[in-house]
């Protein structure tokens, strides 16, 4: 009963989230507009998105296929072909959990991995193994620090790597979980968690891309 009460309160508060985010974003945009920096925000956000997408692509098209080839000793192209439906679903739903049945089907029937392995590794991997999310969180925190002209030391950058990895393990396999858990990474290096509002408007598209990498890495680490 207590859990249900908490859920009701949480859902009530969540309904106001768009309003709150609108307020924070308007505040930032208005301040930047007064200083004549609006164009800067647009180009910084574009550069940030490009960096995340290029990094995710490098991971999906270079690192993971090399792992499949040399560690898994099998053909990455063949596995990628079998995963197409699961990857498209990951892209459109932005949820590894929602994609899980299709990932299991693809890895078992198309890649020929035994049910004993898929039924243990894939559900576990869906929640703890999120390469795309940790990569995105690390890039996003550094980008947010740069937006606000904060110089991060090498030590702080190292802390970001560790906390982003841990936060991605803790993130649920649902849309925007990585963005919310990024608060931990920002706080670990003394940055303001409210800054995530700045990248919120462009997060959905990045969420779709990182979920594809999250689902791809599961197949690769089978
Ligand atoms: N949407 C991602 C997933 O389900 C998690 C995230 O928000 O990074 O894999």
Short mmCIF file of C-alpha atoms and ligand atoms in Angstrom, two decimals:
data_model
loop_
_atom_site.label_atom_id
_atom_site.label_comp_id
_atom_site.label_asym_id
_atom_site.label_seq_id
_atom_site.Cartn_x
_atom_site.Cartn_y
_atom_site.Cartn_z
CA UNK A 1 0.00 0.00 0.00
CA UNK A 2 2.91 2.32 0.87
CA UNK A 3 4.51 1.58 -2.49
CA UNK A 4 1.27 2.46 -4.28
CA UNK A 5 1.00 5.74 -2.39
CA UNK A 6 4.61 6.57 -3.34
CA UNK A 7 3.88 5.71 -7.00
CA UNK A 8 0.80 7.96 -6.99
CA UNK A 9 2.80 10.86 -5.52
CA UNK A 10 5.64 10.25 -8.00
CA UNK A 11 3.27 10.15 -10.99
CA UNK A 12 1.60 13.34 -9.76
CA UNK A 13 4.97 15.11 -9.59
CA UNK A 14 6.11 13.68 -12.95
CA UNK A 15 3.06 15.31 -14.63
CA UNK A 16 4.61 18.67 -13.73
CA UNK A 17 8.08 17.75 -15.05
CA UNK A 18 7.56 19.24 -18.56
CA UNK A 19 6.51 22.52 -16.93
CA UNK A 20 9.58 22.55 -14.68
CA UNK A 21 11.93 21.73 -17.54
CA UNK A 22 10.31 24.41 -19.68
CA UNK A 23 10.98 26.89 -16.85
CA UNK A 24 14.65 25.91 -16.48
CA UNK A 25 15.29 25.93 -20.24
CA UNK A 26 13.52 29.29 -20.70
CA UNK A 27 15.63 30.75 -17.91
CA UNK A 28 18.88 29.58 -19.54
CA UNK A 29 17.78 30.66 -23.04
CA UNK A 30 16.62 34.09 -21.79
CA UNK A 31 19.91 34.71 -19.97
CA UNK A 32 21.96 33.66 -22.99
CA UNK A 33 19.73 35.74 -25.32
CA UNK A 34 20.35 38.83 -23.17
CA UNK A 35 24.08 38.26 -23.59
CA UNK A 36 23.58 37.66 -27.33
CA UNK A 37 24.79 34.04 -27.03
CA UNK A 38 21.74 32.23 -28.41
CA UNK A 39 23.53 31.18 -31.59
CA UNK A 40 26.31 29.75 -29.41
CA UNK A 41 23.86 27.48 -27.55
CA UNK A 42 22.48 26.16 -30.84
CA UNK A 43 25.91 25.43 -32.30
CA UNK A 44 27.18 23.94 -28.99
CA UNK A 45 24.17 21.61 -28.83
CA UNK A 46 24.73 20.60 -32.47
CA UNK A 47 28.40 19.88 -31.79
CA UNK A 48 27.48 17.93 -28.64
CA UNK A 49 24.98 15.76 -30.57
CA UNK A 50 27.49 15.14 -33.35
CA UNK A 51 30.15 14.07 -30.82
CA UNK A 52 27.79 11.61 -29.09
CA UNK A 53 26.62 10.15 -32.42
CA UNK A 54 30.18 9.80 -33.80
CA UNK A 55 31.37 8.15 -30.57
CA UNK A 56 28.41 5.74 -30.57
CA UNK A 57 29.04 4.92 -34.24
CA UNK A 58 32.73 4.23 -33.56
CA UNK A 59 31.75 1.87 -30.76
CA UNK A 60 29.05 0.09 -32.79
CA UNK A 61 30.92 -0.15 -36.09
CA UNK A 62 34.54 -0.60 -34.95
CA UNK A 63 35.00 -1.68 -31.32
CA UNK A 64 32.13 -4.16 -30.98
CA UNK A 65 32.59 -5.89 -34.39
CA UNK A 66 36.31 -6.30 -33.59
CA UNK A 67 35.35 -7.91 -30.26
CA UNK A 68 32.97 -10.30 -32.03
CA UNK A 69 35.63 -11.19 -34.57
CA UNK A 70 38.67 -11.62 -32.35
CA UNK A 71 37.25 -12.49 -28.94
CA UNK A 72 33.99 -14.17 -30.01
CA UNK A 73 35.75 -15.70 -33.06
CA UNK A 74 32.69 -15.31 -35.29
CA UNK A 75 31.43 -13.19 -38.17
CA UNK A 76 30.18 -9.72 -37.03
CA UNK A 77 28.34 -9.05 -40.33
CA UNK A 78 26.29 -12.25 -40.00
CA UNK A 79 25.30 -11.36 -36.42
CA UNK A 80 24.46 -7.77 -37.37
CA UNK A 81 22.12 -9.03 -40.14
CA UNK A 82 20.27 -11.22 -37.67
CA UNK A 83 19.83 -8.30 -35.28
CA UNK A 84 18.21 -5.82 -37.69
CA UNK A 85 14.63 -6.11 -36.33
CA UNK A 86 15.81 -5.86 -32.72
CA UNK A 87 17.98 -2.82 -33.51
CA UNK A 88 15.16 -1.03 -35.34
CA UNK A 89 12.87 -1.68 -32.37
CA UNK A 90 15.54 -0.37 -29.99
CA UNK A 91 15.81 2.78 -32.11
CA UNK A 92 12.07 3.43 -32.22
CA UNK A 93 11.21 2.55 -28.59
CA UNK A 94 14.42 3.87 -26.93
CA UNK A 95 14.05 1.03 -24.45
CA UNK A 96 16.30 -2.01 -24.09
CA UNK A 97 13.65 -3.70 -21.94
CA UNK A 98 10.95 -3.32 -24.56
CA UNK A 99 13.37 -4.75 -27.15
CA UNK A 100 14.47 -7.69 -24.97
CA UNK A 101 12.12 -10.36 -26.44
CA UNK A 102 13.32 -9.51 -29.97
CA UNK A 103 16.98 -9.44 -28.88
CA UNK A 104 16.57 -12.89 -27.32
CA UNK A 105 14.87 -14.24 -30.41
CA UNK A 106 17.57 -12.81 -32.72
CA UNK A 107 20.53 -14.05 -30.67
CA UNK A 108 18.99 -17.50 -30.20
CA UNK A 109 17.53 -18.21 -33.64
CA UNK A 110 19.67 -16.08 -35.96
CA UNK A 111 23.04 -16.28 -34.23
CA UNK A 112 22.55 -19.80 -32.89
CA UNK A 113 23.35 -19.16 -29.22
CA UNK A 114 21.85 -21.68 -26.78
CA UNK A 115 18.72 -20.78 -24.80
CA UNK A 116 20.64 -21.52 -21.58
CA UNK A 117 23.02 -18.64 -22.35
CA UNK A 118 20.56 -16.15 -23.87
CA UNK A 119 18.00 -16.49 -21.07
CA UNK A 120 20.65 -15.67 -18.47
CA UNK A 121 22.96 -13.20 -20.21
CA UNK A 122 20.46 -11.05 -22.13
CA UNK A 123 17.98 -10.09 -19.34
CA UNK A 124 20.95 -9.37 -17.06
CA UNK A 125 22.77 -7.44 -19.78
CA UNK A 126 19.63 -5.43 -20.58
CA UNK A 127 19.86 -3.68 -17.22
CA UNK A 128 23.55 -3.69 -16.31
CA UNK A 129 25.46 -3.63 -19.59
CA UNK A 130 24.86 -0.27 -21.25
CA UNK A 131 27.94 0.84 -23.16
CA UNK A 132 25.96 3.42 -25.13
CA UNK A 133 24.56 5.04 -21.99
CA UNK A 134 27.90 5.29 -20.18
CA UNK A 135 29.58 6.68 -23.29
CA UNK A 136 26.82 9.27 -23.72
CA UNK A 137 26.91 10.29 -20.04
CA UNK A 138 30.66 10.89 -20.14
CA UNK A 139 30.40 13.05 -23.28
CA UNK A 140 27.35 14.94 -21.96
CA UNK A 141 28.97 15.83 -18.62
CA UNK A 142 32.11 17.14 -20.33
CA UNK A 143 29.93 19.10 -22.82
CA UNK A 144 27.87 20.63 -19.99
CA UNK A 145 31.06 21.66 -18.18
CA UNK A 146 32.27 23.29 -21.41
CA UNK A 147 28.92 25.10 -21.95
CA UNK A 148 29.42 26.67 -18.52
CA UNK A 149 33.15 27.34 -19.04
CA UNK A 150 34.18 24.96 -16.24
CA UNK A 151 37.66 23.53 -16.67
CA UNK A 152 37.74 19.86 -15.63
CA UNK A 153 41.01 18.47 -14.26
CA UNK A 154 42.37 15.08 -15.39
CA UNK A 155 41.36 13.70 -11.96
CA UNK A 156 37.77 14.91 -12.44
CA UNK A 157 37.66 13.40 -15.93
CA UNK A 158 38.76 10.08 -14.45
CA UNK A 159 35.99 10.31 -11.82
CA UNK A 160 33.52 10.93 -14.68
CA UNK A 161 34.63 7.71 -16.42
CA UNK A 162 34.11 5.66 -13.24
CA UNK A 163 30.80 7.23 -12.18
CA UNK A 164 29.38 7.15 -15.73
CA UNK A 165 30.12 3.42 -15.88
CA UNK A 166 28.46 2.87 -12.48
CA UNK A 167 25.48 5.11 -13.33
CA UNK A 168 24.88 3.21 -16.57
CA UNK A 169 24.82 -0.05 -14.59
CA UNK A 170 22.22 1.49 -12.28
CA UNK A 171 20.09 2.97 -15.08
CA UNK A 172 16.85 1.17 -15.93
CA UNK A 173 16.41 -0.02 -19.51
CA UNK A 174 13.69 2.53 -20.26
CA UNK A 175 13.65 5.85 -22.17
CA UNK A 176 15.60 8.74 -20.59
CA UNK A 177 16.92 6.66 -17.66
CA UNK A 178 20.49 7.55 -18.64
CA UNK A 179 19.69 11.26 -18.56
CA UNK A 180 18.22 11.06 -15.05
CA UNK A 181 21.09 8.96 -13.69
CA UNK A 182 23.54 11.51 -15.12
CA UNK A 183 22.72 13.64 -12.07
CA UNK A 184 25.02 11.31 -10.07
CA UNK A 185 27.87 11.86 -12.53
CA UNK A 186 27.44 15.65 -12.44
CA UNK A 187 27.36 15.68 -8.64
CA UNK A 188 30.45 13.46 -8.39
CA UNK A 189 32.57 16.23 -9.92
CA UNK A 190 30.79 19.10 -8.17
CA UNK A 191 28.71 20.30 -11.14
CA UNK A 192 25.09 21.48 -10.93
CA UNK A 193 22.60 18.63 -11.65
CA UNK A 194 20.03 21.15 -12.94
CA UNK A 195 22.26 21.62 -16.00
CA UNK A 196 20.72 18.48 -17.55
CA UNK A 197 17.77 20.68 -18.51
CA UNK A 198 19.96 22.24 -21.20
CA UNK A 199 20.39 18.96 -23.10
CA UNK A 200 16.89 17.63 -22.33
CA UNK A 201 15.31 19.00 -25.54
CA UNK A 202 17.71 16.99 -27.75
CA UNK A 203 17.83 13.90 -25.56
CA UNK A 204 15.21 11.74 -27.25
CA UNK A 205 17.13 11.39 -30.49
CA UNK A 206 20.35 10.57 -28.61
CA UNK A 207 18.40 8.12 -26.43
CA UNK A 208 17.26 6.27 -29.57
CA UNK A 209 20.86 6.04 -30.80
CA UNK A 210 22.40 4.97 -27.49
CA UNK A 211 19.71 2.31 -26.99
CA UNK A 212 20.74 0.76 -30.33
CA UNK A 213 24.34 0.56 -29.03
CA UNK A 214 23.11 -0.83 -25.68
CA UNK A 215 21.30 -3.63 -27.52
CA UNK A 216 24.25 -4.22 -29.91
CA UNK A 217 26.76 -4.58 -27.08
CA UNK A 218 24.61 -7.25 -25.47
CA UNK A 219 24.86 -9.41 -28.54
CA UNK A 220 28.60 -8.80 -28.73
CA UNK A 221 29.32 -9.74 -25.13
CA UNK A 222 27.27 -12.90 -25.22
N1 LIG B 1 17.03 4.19 -23.08
C1 LIG B 1 18.22 3.45 -22.71
C2 LIG B 1 17.95 1.96 -22.77
O1 LIG B 1 16.84 1.53 -22.60
C3 LIG B 1 18.71 3.83 -21.35
C4 LIG B 1 19.14 5.28 -21.36
O2 LIG B 1 18.32 6.16 -21.15
O3 LIG B 1 20.34 5.52 -21.60
O4 LIG B 1 18.86 1.20 -23.01
#
